[in-house]
Amino acid sequence: MKFYNLKENDEKVSFAGAVRQGLGKNQGLFFPEEIPALDNIQELLALPLVERSVKVLYPFVKDDLSESELKEIVTAAFNFPALLQPITEDRAILELFHGPTLAFKDFGARFMAQCLQKFSKEKKITILTATSGDTGAAVAHAFHGLDNIRVVIMYPKGKISLLQEKMFTTLGGNIETLAIDGDFDDCQALVKQAFDDKALAAEIGLNSANSINISRLLAQICYYFEAVAQLSRQKSKSQLGDVVFSIPSGNFGNLTAGLFAKALGLPIKRFIAATNENDTVPRYLETGDWSPNETVATMSNAMDVSNPNNWPRVEHMLKAGIIEEAAVSSVSVGEEQTQSTMLQLNKLGYICEPHAAVAYKAMQYGVTEQEFGVFLGTAHPAKFKEVVESILGQPLGLPKELADCAGEKILSSDMTPDFALLREYLLKGN
Ligand SMILES: *Cc1c(COP(=O)(O)O)cnc(C)c1O
């Protein structure tokens, strides 16, 4: 299967090309030429995660990987579970935070790292990525110690929690981190400028591990299948009703992957894209007017994005009729509502961090009695220890992954959001 550029449709590349290149010409995103309907969904659902994921992903990658190579990659990448936990009779959380950096981004980043290593044996590459928190950790851990790969991660200085910062700025080795004096959108803009600079990109073998990389999205399809597989084991069809996913959204990569899963034939009725006060998408779906505001800082800081970079893929699926428009809605949830939802979930016996709370709250607007709501648990509550403890008024333990890095020294350099400086930095260290 080929992947084509959504902006420059003549540009077509294989899976390996799309993984290596990240972005296409004119900053266009790659999109699969076809999304093959899978006809054996029930059989697939009966398989274990790794076996099933190989079958789901193989059609996308088969020009570049054999089934057994793909299996090696998936086995190395998905070495931790996705767990569905019931909250009430008709609500469950899909906990995606049992990987090494305690966030769902481990799925995509680990799969991407394994693929890239396979596809770039001869030439040294530089991963340049922007993070509002969890991407940095997931990418740093996924690539740490891999030969021939230099990783440079930029993040908005002072805008992520200390523990989050420690999870990716303390590794050293092939992982370099830059604290940018700006917000996440500034970091993202620097990444785009670097990719536009063709001479630079060629010189250092530039690659982005952002959620624009198609390999990350493909990996994320797999846990939607896992959720439905676990649900159908836990509930009979009549008990279950129609499955609705509520997705805490920032760059909308998670939503994109969910839409791919639905297009492949996974029985999902619809999606709610839940945002915090950075509400470009909910306003757009209501008014048809794309008008990003200044990014505002919220408790769910991994979703503090006002210009989501995966939106063109979602838009394409809706416009091309791959997904019917009624299957996607979007809700913005404010800070106070997020807090009260965390308290409400705590009363139900579930400790939740702000991102998942936004998604839980969004389901309270209009999930019907015939529907079963699954919201995505995108991060472990301990990653947001300070805010969770202060809202719930109870201490949280630190899981081992966090305790291990809490005492380490931050190795970042500071930089103003100036592309000339970044360029110099990248060339110097190459
Ligand atoms: C990245 C992230 C999100 C947003 O995911 P997108 O795919 O960018 O929409 C939500 N929650 C957490 C905890 C994250 O790290």
Coordinates of C-alpha atoms and ligand atoms in Angstrom, one line a residue:
M1 CA 0.0 0.0 0.0
K2 CA 1.1 3.5 -0.8
F3 CA 0.6 6.7 1.3
Y4 CA -0.1 10.0 -0.4
N5 CA 0.3 13.5 0.6
L6 CA -3.0 15.2 1.5
K7 CA -1.8 18.5 0.2
E8 CA 0.2 17.4 -2.9
N9 CA -1.7 14.4 -4.0
D10 CA 0.9 13.3 -6.6
E11 CA 3.4 12.6 -3.9
K12 CA 3.2 9.0 -3.0
V13 CA 5.5 7.0 -0.8
S14 CA 5.6 3.5 0.7
F15 CA 5.1 2.9 4.4
A16 CA 8.9 3.0 5.0
G17 CA 9.1 6.3 3.0
A18 CA 6.2 7.8 5.1
V19 CA 7.9 6.8 8.3
R20 CA 11.3 8.2 7.4
Q21 CA 9.9 11.4 5.9
G22 CA 7.3 12.2 8.5
L23 CA 5.8 15.1 6.6
G24 CA 5.4 15.4 2.9
K25 CA 5.9 18.3 0.5
N26 CA 4.4 21.6 1.6
Q27 CA 3.9 20.2 5.1
G28 CA 1.3 17.8 3.8
L29 CA 0.3 14.8 6.0
F30 CA 0.6 11.3 4.6
F31 CA -2.6 9.3 4.3
P32 CA -3.2 5.6 3.2
E33 CA -4.4 5.2 -0.4
E34 CA -7.0 2.8 0.9
I35 CA -8.3 1.7 4.2
P36 CA -9.1 -2.0 3.6
A37 CA -12.3 -3.2 5.3
L38 CA -11.4 -6.2 7.4
D39 CA -14.1 -8.9 7.0
N40 CA -13.2 -11.2 9.9
I41 CA -13.6 -8.8 12.8
Q42 CA -15.0 -11.4 15.2
E43 CA -12.1 -13.7 14.6
L44 CA -9.6 -10.9 15.1
L45 CA -11.3 -9.9 18.4
A46 CA -10.7 -13.4 19.7
L47 CA -6.9 -13.1 19.2
P48 CA -4.4 -11.8 21.8
L49 CA -3.2 -8.2 21.4
V50 CA 0.1 -8.9 19.5
E51 CA -1.3 -11.5 17.1
R52 CA -4.4 -9.3 16.3
S53 CA -2.3 -6.2 15.9
V54 CA -0.1 -7.9 13.3
K55 CA -3.2 -8.8 11.3
V56 CA -4.7 -5.4 11.5
L57 CA -1.5 -3.5 10.6
Y58 CA -0.1 -5.9 7.9
P59 CA -2.1 -4.5 4.9
F60 CA -0.6 -1.1 5.6
V61 CA 3.0 -2.1 5.8
K62 CA 3.3 -5.2 3.6
D63 CA 5.3 -3.5 0.8
D64 CA 8.1 -3.0 3.3
L65 CA 7.8 -5.6 6.0
S66 CA 7.2 -9.3 6.0
E67 CA 4.5 -10.6 8.5
S68 CA 7.3 -12.0 10.7
E69 CA 9.2 -8.8 10.7
L70 CA 6.1 -6.9 11.6
K71 CA 5.5 -9.4 14.4
E72 CA 9.0 -8.8 15.8
I73 CA 8.3 -5.1 15.8
V74 CA 4.9 -5.3 17.4
T75 CA 6.1 -7.7 20.0
A76 CA 9.0 -5.4 21.0
A77 CA 6.7 -2.3 20.9
F78 CA 3.6 -3.6 22.7
N79 CA 5.2 -5.2 25.7
F80 CA 2.6 -3.9 28.1
P81 CA -1.2 -4.2 28.3
A82 CA -4.1 -1.9 27.6
L83 CA -6.6 -2.5 30.4
L84 CA -10.4 -1.8 30.3
Q85 CA -11.7 -1.0 33.8
P86 CA -15.4 -0.6 34.5
I87 CA -16.4 2.6 36.2
T88 CA -20.2 2.2 36.2
E89 CA -22.7 -0.1 34.5
D90 CA -22.3 1.8 31.2
R91 CA -19.0 3.5 31.4
A92 CA -15.5 2.1 31.3
I93 CA -12.0 3.6 31.0
L94 CA -9.4 2.1 28.6
E95 CA -6.2 2.5 30.6
L96 CA -3.4 3.1 28.1
F97 CA -0.8 4.1 30.7
H98 CA 0.9 0.9 31.6
G99 CA 3.9 1.4 29.4
P100 CA 7.4 2.6 30.4
T101 CA 6.5 6.3 30.5
L102 CA 2.9 5.8 31.8
A103 CA 1.1 7.4 28.9
F104 CA -0.7 6.1 25.8
K105 CA 2.1 7.7 23.7
D106 CA 4.3 4.7 24.5
F107 CA 2.3 2.6 22.0
G108 CA 2.9 4.9 19.0
A109 CA 6.4 5.9 20.0
R110 CA 7.7 2.4 20.6
F111 CA 6.2 1.1 17.4
M112 CA 7.7 4.0 15.4
A113 CA 11.1 3.6 17.0
Q114 CA 11.2 -0.1 16.0
C115 CA 10.1 0.7 12.5
L116 CA 12.6 3.5 12.0
Q117 CA 15.4 1.4 13.2
K118 CA 14.5 -1.2 10.6
F119 CA 14.2 1.4 7.8
S120 CA 17.3 3.5 8.5
K121 CA 20.2 1.1 8.9
E122 CA 22.7 2.9 6.7
K123 CA 22.3 6.6 7.5
K124 CA 22.3 8.5 10.8
I125 CA 19.0 10.3 11.5
T126 CA 17.9 13.1 13.7
I127 CA 14.6 13.0 15.4
L128 CA 13.3 16.5 16.1
T129 CA 10.1 16.6 18.0
A130 CA 8.0 19.1 20.0
T131 CA 6.2 18.0 23.1
S132 CA 3.7 19.4 25.5
G133 CA 4.7 16.7 27.9
D134 CA 4.0 13.0 27.2
T135 CA 5.4 12.8 23.7
G136 CA 8.8 13.8 24.9
A137 CA 8.9 11.0 27.5
A138 CA 7.5 8.4 25.2
V139 CA 9.8 9.3 22.3
A140 CA 12.9 9.6 24.6
H141 CA 12.4 6.2 26.1
A142 CA 11.4 4.5 22.8
F143 CA 14.6 5.7 21.1
H144 CA 17.0 5.8 24.0
G145 CA 20.2 3.8 23.2
L146 CA 19.2 3.0 19.6
D147 CA 22.2 3.2 17.2
N148 CA 22.5 5.9 14.6
I149 CA 19.6 7.9 15.9
R150 CA 20.0 11.4 17.5
V151 CA 16.9 12.7 19.3
V152 CA 16.3 16.4 20.0
I153 CA 13.2 17.2 22.0
M154 CA 11.8 20.7 22.4
Y155 CA 9.2 21.6 25.1
P156 CA 7.6 24.8 26.5
K157 CA 9.8 25.9 29.4
G158 CA 7.9 25.9 32.7
K159 CA 4.7 24.7 31.1
I160 CA 4.9 21.0 32.0
S161 CA 5.0 19.4 35.4
L162 CA 8.4 18.8 37.0
L163 CA 7.9 15.0 37.0
Q164 CA 6.9 15.1 33.4
E165 CA 10.0 17.0 32.6
K166 CA 12.2 14.6 34.5
M167 CA 10.9 11.7 32.6
F168 CA 12.6 12.8 29.4
T169 CA 15.3 15.3 30.2
T170 CA 17.4 13.1 32.5
L171 CA 18.3 10.2 30.1
G172 CA 21.3 11.7 28.3
G173 CA 23.2 9.7 25.7
N174 CA 21.4 10.1 22.3
I175 CA 18.6 12.1 23.9
E176 CA 19.0 15.9 23.9
T177 CA 16.3 18.3 25.3
L178 CA 15.7 22.0 24.7
A179 CA 13.5 24.1 27.0
I180 CA 11.9 26.7 24.7
D181 CA 10.9 30.0 26.1
G182 CA 7.4 29.9 24.6
D183 CA 4.3 27.7 24.3
F184 CA 3.8 24.4 22.6
D185 CA 2.6 26.0 19.4
D186 CA 6.0 27.8 19.2
C187 CA 7.8 24.5 19.6
Q188 CA 5.6 23.0 16.9
A189 CA 6.3 25.9 14.6
L190 CA 10.0 25.4 15.0
V191 CA 9.7 21.8 14.0
K192 CA 7.8 22.8 10.9
Q193 CA 10.5 25.4 10.0
A194 CA 13.2 22.8 10.3
F195 CA 11.4 20.5 8.0
D196 CA 10.9 23.3 5.5
D197 CA 14.6 23.9 5.4
K198 CA 15.5 21.3 2.9
A199 CA 19.2 21.7 3.1
L200 CA 19.2 21.3 6.9
A201 CA 16.8 18.4 6.7
A202 CA 19.0 16.5 4.2
E203 CA 22.2 17.3 6.1
I204 CA 21.1 15.9 9.4
G205 CA 18.6 13.2 8.2
L206 CA 15.7 15.0 9.8
N207 CA 12.7 13.1 11.0
S208 CA 9.8 14.0 13.3
A209 CA 8.4 11.6 15.8
N210 CA 5.4 13.8 16.4
S211 CA 1.9 12.3 16.1
I212 CA 1.9 13.4 12.5
N213 CA 4.1 10.3 11.8
I214 CA 1.8 7.7 10.2
S215 CA 3.5 4.9 12.1
R216 CA 2.3 6.3 15.4
L217 CA -1.3 6.5 14.3
L218 CA -1.3 3.0 12.9
A219 CA 0.0 1.6 16.2
Q220 CA -2.8 3.4 18.0
I221 CA -5.5 1.7 16.0
C222 CA -4.6 -1.5 17.8
Y223 CA -5.9 -0.5 21.2
Y224 CA -9.3 0.4 19.9
F225 CA -9.5 -3.2 18.8
E226 CA -8.2 -4.3 22.2
A227 CA -10.9 -2.3 23.9
V228 CA -13.7 -3.8 21.9
A229 CA -12.2 -7.2 22.3
Q230 CA -12.2 -6.9 26.1
L231 CA -15.7 -5.3 26.1
S232 CA -17.1 -8.2 24.1
R233 CA -15.6 -10.6 26.6
Q234 CA -17.1 -8.7 29.5
K235 CA -20.5 -8.0 28.2
S236 CA -23.0 -9.7 25.9
K237 CA -24.1 -7.8 22.8
S238 CA -27.5 -6.8 24.3
Q239 CA -25.9 -5.6 27.5
L240 CA -23.3 -3.6 25.5
G241 CA -25.3 -1.6 23.1
D242 CA -23.5 0.8 20.8
V243 CA -19.9 1.6 21.7
V244 CA -19.0 5.3 21.9
F245 CA -15.4 6.5 22.5
S246 CA -14.6 9.7 24.2
I247 CA -11.1 10.9 23.5
P248 CA -9.1 13.5 25.4
S249 CA -7.8 15.4 22.4
G250 CA -4.9 17.8 21.8
N251 CA -3.4 17.1 18.4
F252 CA -6.2 14.7 17.4
G253 CA -3.9 11.8 16.7
N254 CA -5.8 9.6 19.0
L255 CA -9.1 10.5 17.3
T256 CA -7.5 9.9 13.9
A257 CA -6.5 6.4 14.9
G258 CA -9.9 5.7 16.3
L259 CA -11.5 6.7 13.0
F260 CA -9.1 4.4 11.1
A261 CA -10.3 1.6 13.4
K262 CA -13.9 2.3 12.6
A263 CA -13.1 2.6 8.8
L264 CA -11.5 -0.8 9.0
G265 CA -14.8 -2.2 10.3
L266 CA -14.4 -2.2 14.0
P267 CA -18.0 -1.8 15.5
I268 CA -17.8 1.7 17.0
K269 CA -20.8 3.9 16.7
R270 CA -19.3 7.3 17.2
F271 CA -16.6 9.4 18.8
I272 CA -16.6 12.4 21.1
A273 CA -13.4 14.5 20.8
A274 CA -13.1 16.1 24.2
T275 CA -10.9 19.2 24.4
N276 CA -10.1 21.5 27.3
E277 CA -10.5 25.3 26.9
N278 CA -8.4 25.1 23.8
D279 CA -11.5 24.6 21.7
T280 CA -10.7 25.3 18.1
V281 CA -12.3 22.0 16.9
P282 CA -15.6 22.1 18.9
R283 CA -16.1 25.7 17.7
Y284 CA -15.2 24.7 14.1
L285 CA -17.6 21.8 14.1
E286 CA -20.4 24.1 15.3
T287 CA -19.7 27.1 13.1
G288 CA -17.7 25.9 10.2
D289 CA -15.2 28.6 11.0
W290 CA -11.5 27.6 11.7
S291 CA -10.2 30.3 14.0
P292 CA -7.7 29.2 16.6
N293 CA -7.3 31.4 19.6
E294 CA -4.2 31.9 21.6
T295 CA -3.3 28.7 23.4
V296 CA -4.3 28.8 27.1
A297 CA -2.6 26.8 29.8
T298 CA -4.8 24.3 31.6
M299 CA -4.4 21.3 34.0
S300 CA -4.7 19.0 31.0
N301 CA -1.6 20.5 29.5
A302 CA -0.9 17.7 27.0
M303 CA -4.0 19.1 25.3
D304 CA -3.0 22.7 25.3
V305 CA -3.0 22.9 21.6
S306 CA -5.0 25.4 19.5
N307 CA -3.8 24.4 16.1
P308 CA -4.0 20.6 16.1
N309 CA -1.7 19.1 13.6
N310 CA -3.7 15.9 12.8
W311 CA -6.9 17.7 12.0
P312 CA -6.4 17.6 8.2
R313 CA -6.6 13.8 8.4
V314 CA -9.8 13.9 10.3
E315 CA -11.2 16.6 8.0
H316 CA -10.3 14.4 5.0
M317 CA -12.0 11.4 6.4
L318 CA -15.2 13.4 7.0
K319 CA -15.1 15.2 3.6
A320 CA -14.3 12.0 1.7
G321 CA -17.1 10.1 3.3
I322 CA -14.7 7.5 4.9
I323 CA -16.4 8.4 8.2
E324 CA -19.9 9.9 8.3
E325 CA -20.0 13.4 9.8
A326 CA -22.5 12.3 12.5
A327 CA -19.9 9.9 13.9
V328 CA -17.7 12.7 15.2
S329 CA -18.7 15.4 17.7
S330 CA -16.6 17.6 19.9
V331 CA -17.0 19.1 23.3
S332 CA -14.9 21.6 25.3
V333 CA -14.7 21.1 29.0
G334 CA -13.6 23.9 31.4
E335 CA -11.2 23.8 34.3
E336 CA -13.8 23.8 37.0
Q337 CA -15.8 21.0 35.3
T338 CA -12.6 19.0 35.0
Q339 CA -11.9 19.4 38.8
S340 CA -15.5 18.5 39.8
T341 CA -15.3 15.5 37.5
M342 CA -12.1 14.3 39.1
L343 CA -13.9 14.5 42.5
Q344 CA -17.0 12.7 41.1
L345 CA -14.8 9.9 39.7
N346 CA -13.0 9.6 43.0
K347 CA -16.4 9.1 44.7
L348 CA -17.0 6.3 42.3
G349 CA -13.7 4.7 43.5
Y350 CA -11.5 5.8 40.6
I351 CA -8.6 8.2 40.8
C352 CA -8.3 10.1 37.5
E353 CA -6.0 12.7 36.2
P354 CA -7.2 15.8 34.3
H355 CA -7.0 14.6 30.7
A356 CA -9.2 11.5 31.2
A357 CA -11.5 13.6 33.4
V358 CA -12.1 15.9 30.4
A359 CA -13.1 12.9 28.3
Y360 CA -15.4 11.5 31.1
K361 CA -17.1 14.8 31.5
A362 CA -17.6 15.1 27.7
M363 CA -19.7 11.9 27.8
Q364 CA -22.2 13.5 30.1
Y365 CA -23.4 15.6 27.2
G366 CA -25.5 13.3 25.3
V367 CA -24.4 9.7 25.6
T368 CA -27.7 7.8 25.4
E369 CA -29.0 4.8 27.4
Q370 CA -28.5 2.6 24.4
E371 CA -24.8 3.5 24.2
F372 CA -21.9 2.3 26.2
G373 CA -19.2 4.9 26.8
V374 CA -15.5 4.2 26.8
F375 CA -13.1 7.0 27.6
L376 CA -9.4 6.8 27.1
G377 CA -7.1 7.0 30.1
T378 CA -4.2 8.6 28.4
A379 CA -1.9 9.1 31.4
H380 CA -1.3 7.6 34.8
P381 CA -2.6 9.9 37.6
A382 CA 0.8 10.0 39.2
K383 CA 2.2 11.8 36.2
F384 CA 0.0 14.7 37.4
K385 CA 0.7 14.1 41.1
E386 CA 0.7 17.7 42.3
V387 CA -2.7 18.7 40.7
V388 CA -4.4 15.3 41.4
E389 CA -3.3 15.5 45.1
S390 CA -4.4 19.0 45.6
I391 CA -7.8 18.4 44.0
L392 CA -8.6 15.1 45.6
G393 CA -6.9 16.1 48.9
Q394 CA -5.2 12.8 49.3
P395 CA -1.6 11.6 48.7
L396 CA -0.7 9.5 45.7
G397 CA 2.1 7.0 45.6
L398 CA 4.7 7.2 42.9
P399 CA 4.9 4.2 40.5
K400 CA 8.4 2.9 40.0
E401 CA 8.9 4.5 36.6
L402 CA 8.5 7.9 38.1
A403 CA 10.3 7.3 41.4
D404 CA 13.3 6.2 39.4
C405 CA 13.7 9.5 37.6
A406 CA 12.5 11.9 40.3
G407 CA 16.0 12.2 41.8
E408 CA 17.8 12.6 38.5
K409 CA 19.3 15.9 37.2
I410 CA 17.6 17.8 34.3
L411 CA 20.0 18.0 31.4
S412 CA 18.1 20.4 29.1
S413 CA 19.5 23.6 27.5
D414 CA 17.4 26.8 27.3
M415 CA 16.5 28.4 23.9
T416 CA 14.3 31.2 22.7
P417 CA 11.9 30.3 19.9
D418 CA 14.2 31.5 17.2
F419 CA 14.7 29.2 14.2
A420 CA 18.2 30.5 13.4
L421 CA 19.4 29.4 16.9
L422 CA 17.8 26.0 16.5
R423 CA 19.4 25.5 13.1
E424 CA 22.8 26.3 14.4
Y425 CA 22.3 23.9 17.3
L426 CA 21.2 21.1 15.1
L427 CA 24.2 21.5 12.7
K428 CA 26.7 21.8 15.5
G429 CA 25.8 18.7 17.3
N430 CA 25.5 16.6 14.1
Ligands
LIG1 C1 -0.9 13.6 23.9 C2 -1.9 13.5 25.0 C3 -3.3 13.7 24.7 C4 -3.7 14.2 23.4 O1 -3.6 13.2 22.4 P1 -3.7 13.7 20.8 O2 -3.5 12.4 20.1 O3 -2.6 14.7 20.6 O4 -5.0 14.3 20.6 C5 -4.2 13.5 25.7 N1 -3.8 13.1 27.0 C6 -2.5 12.9 27.3 C7 -2.2 12.5 28.7 C8 -1.5 13.1 26.3 O5 -0.3 12.9 26.6

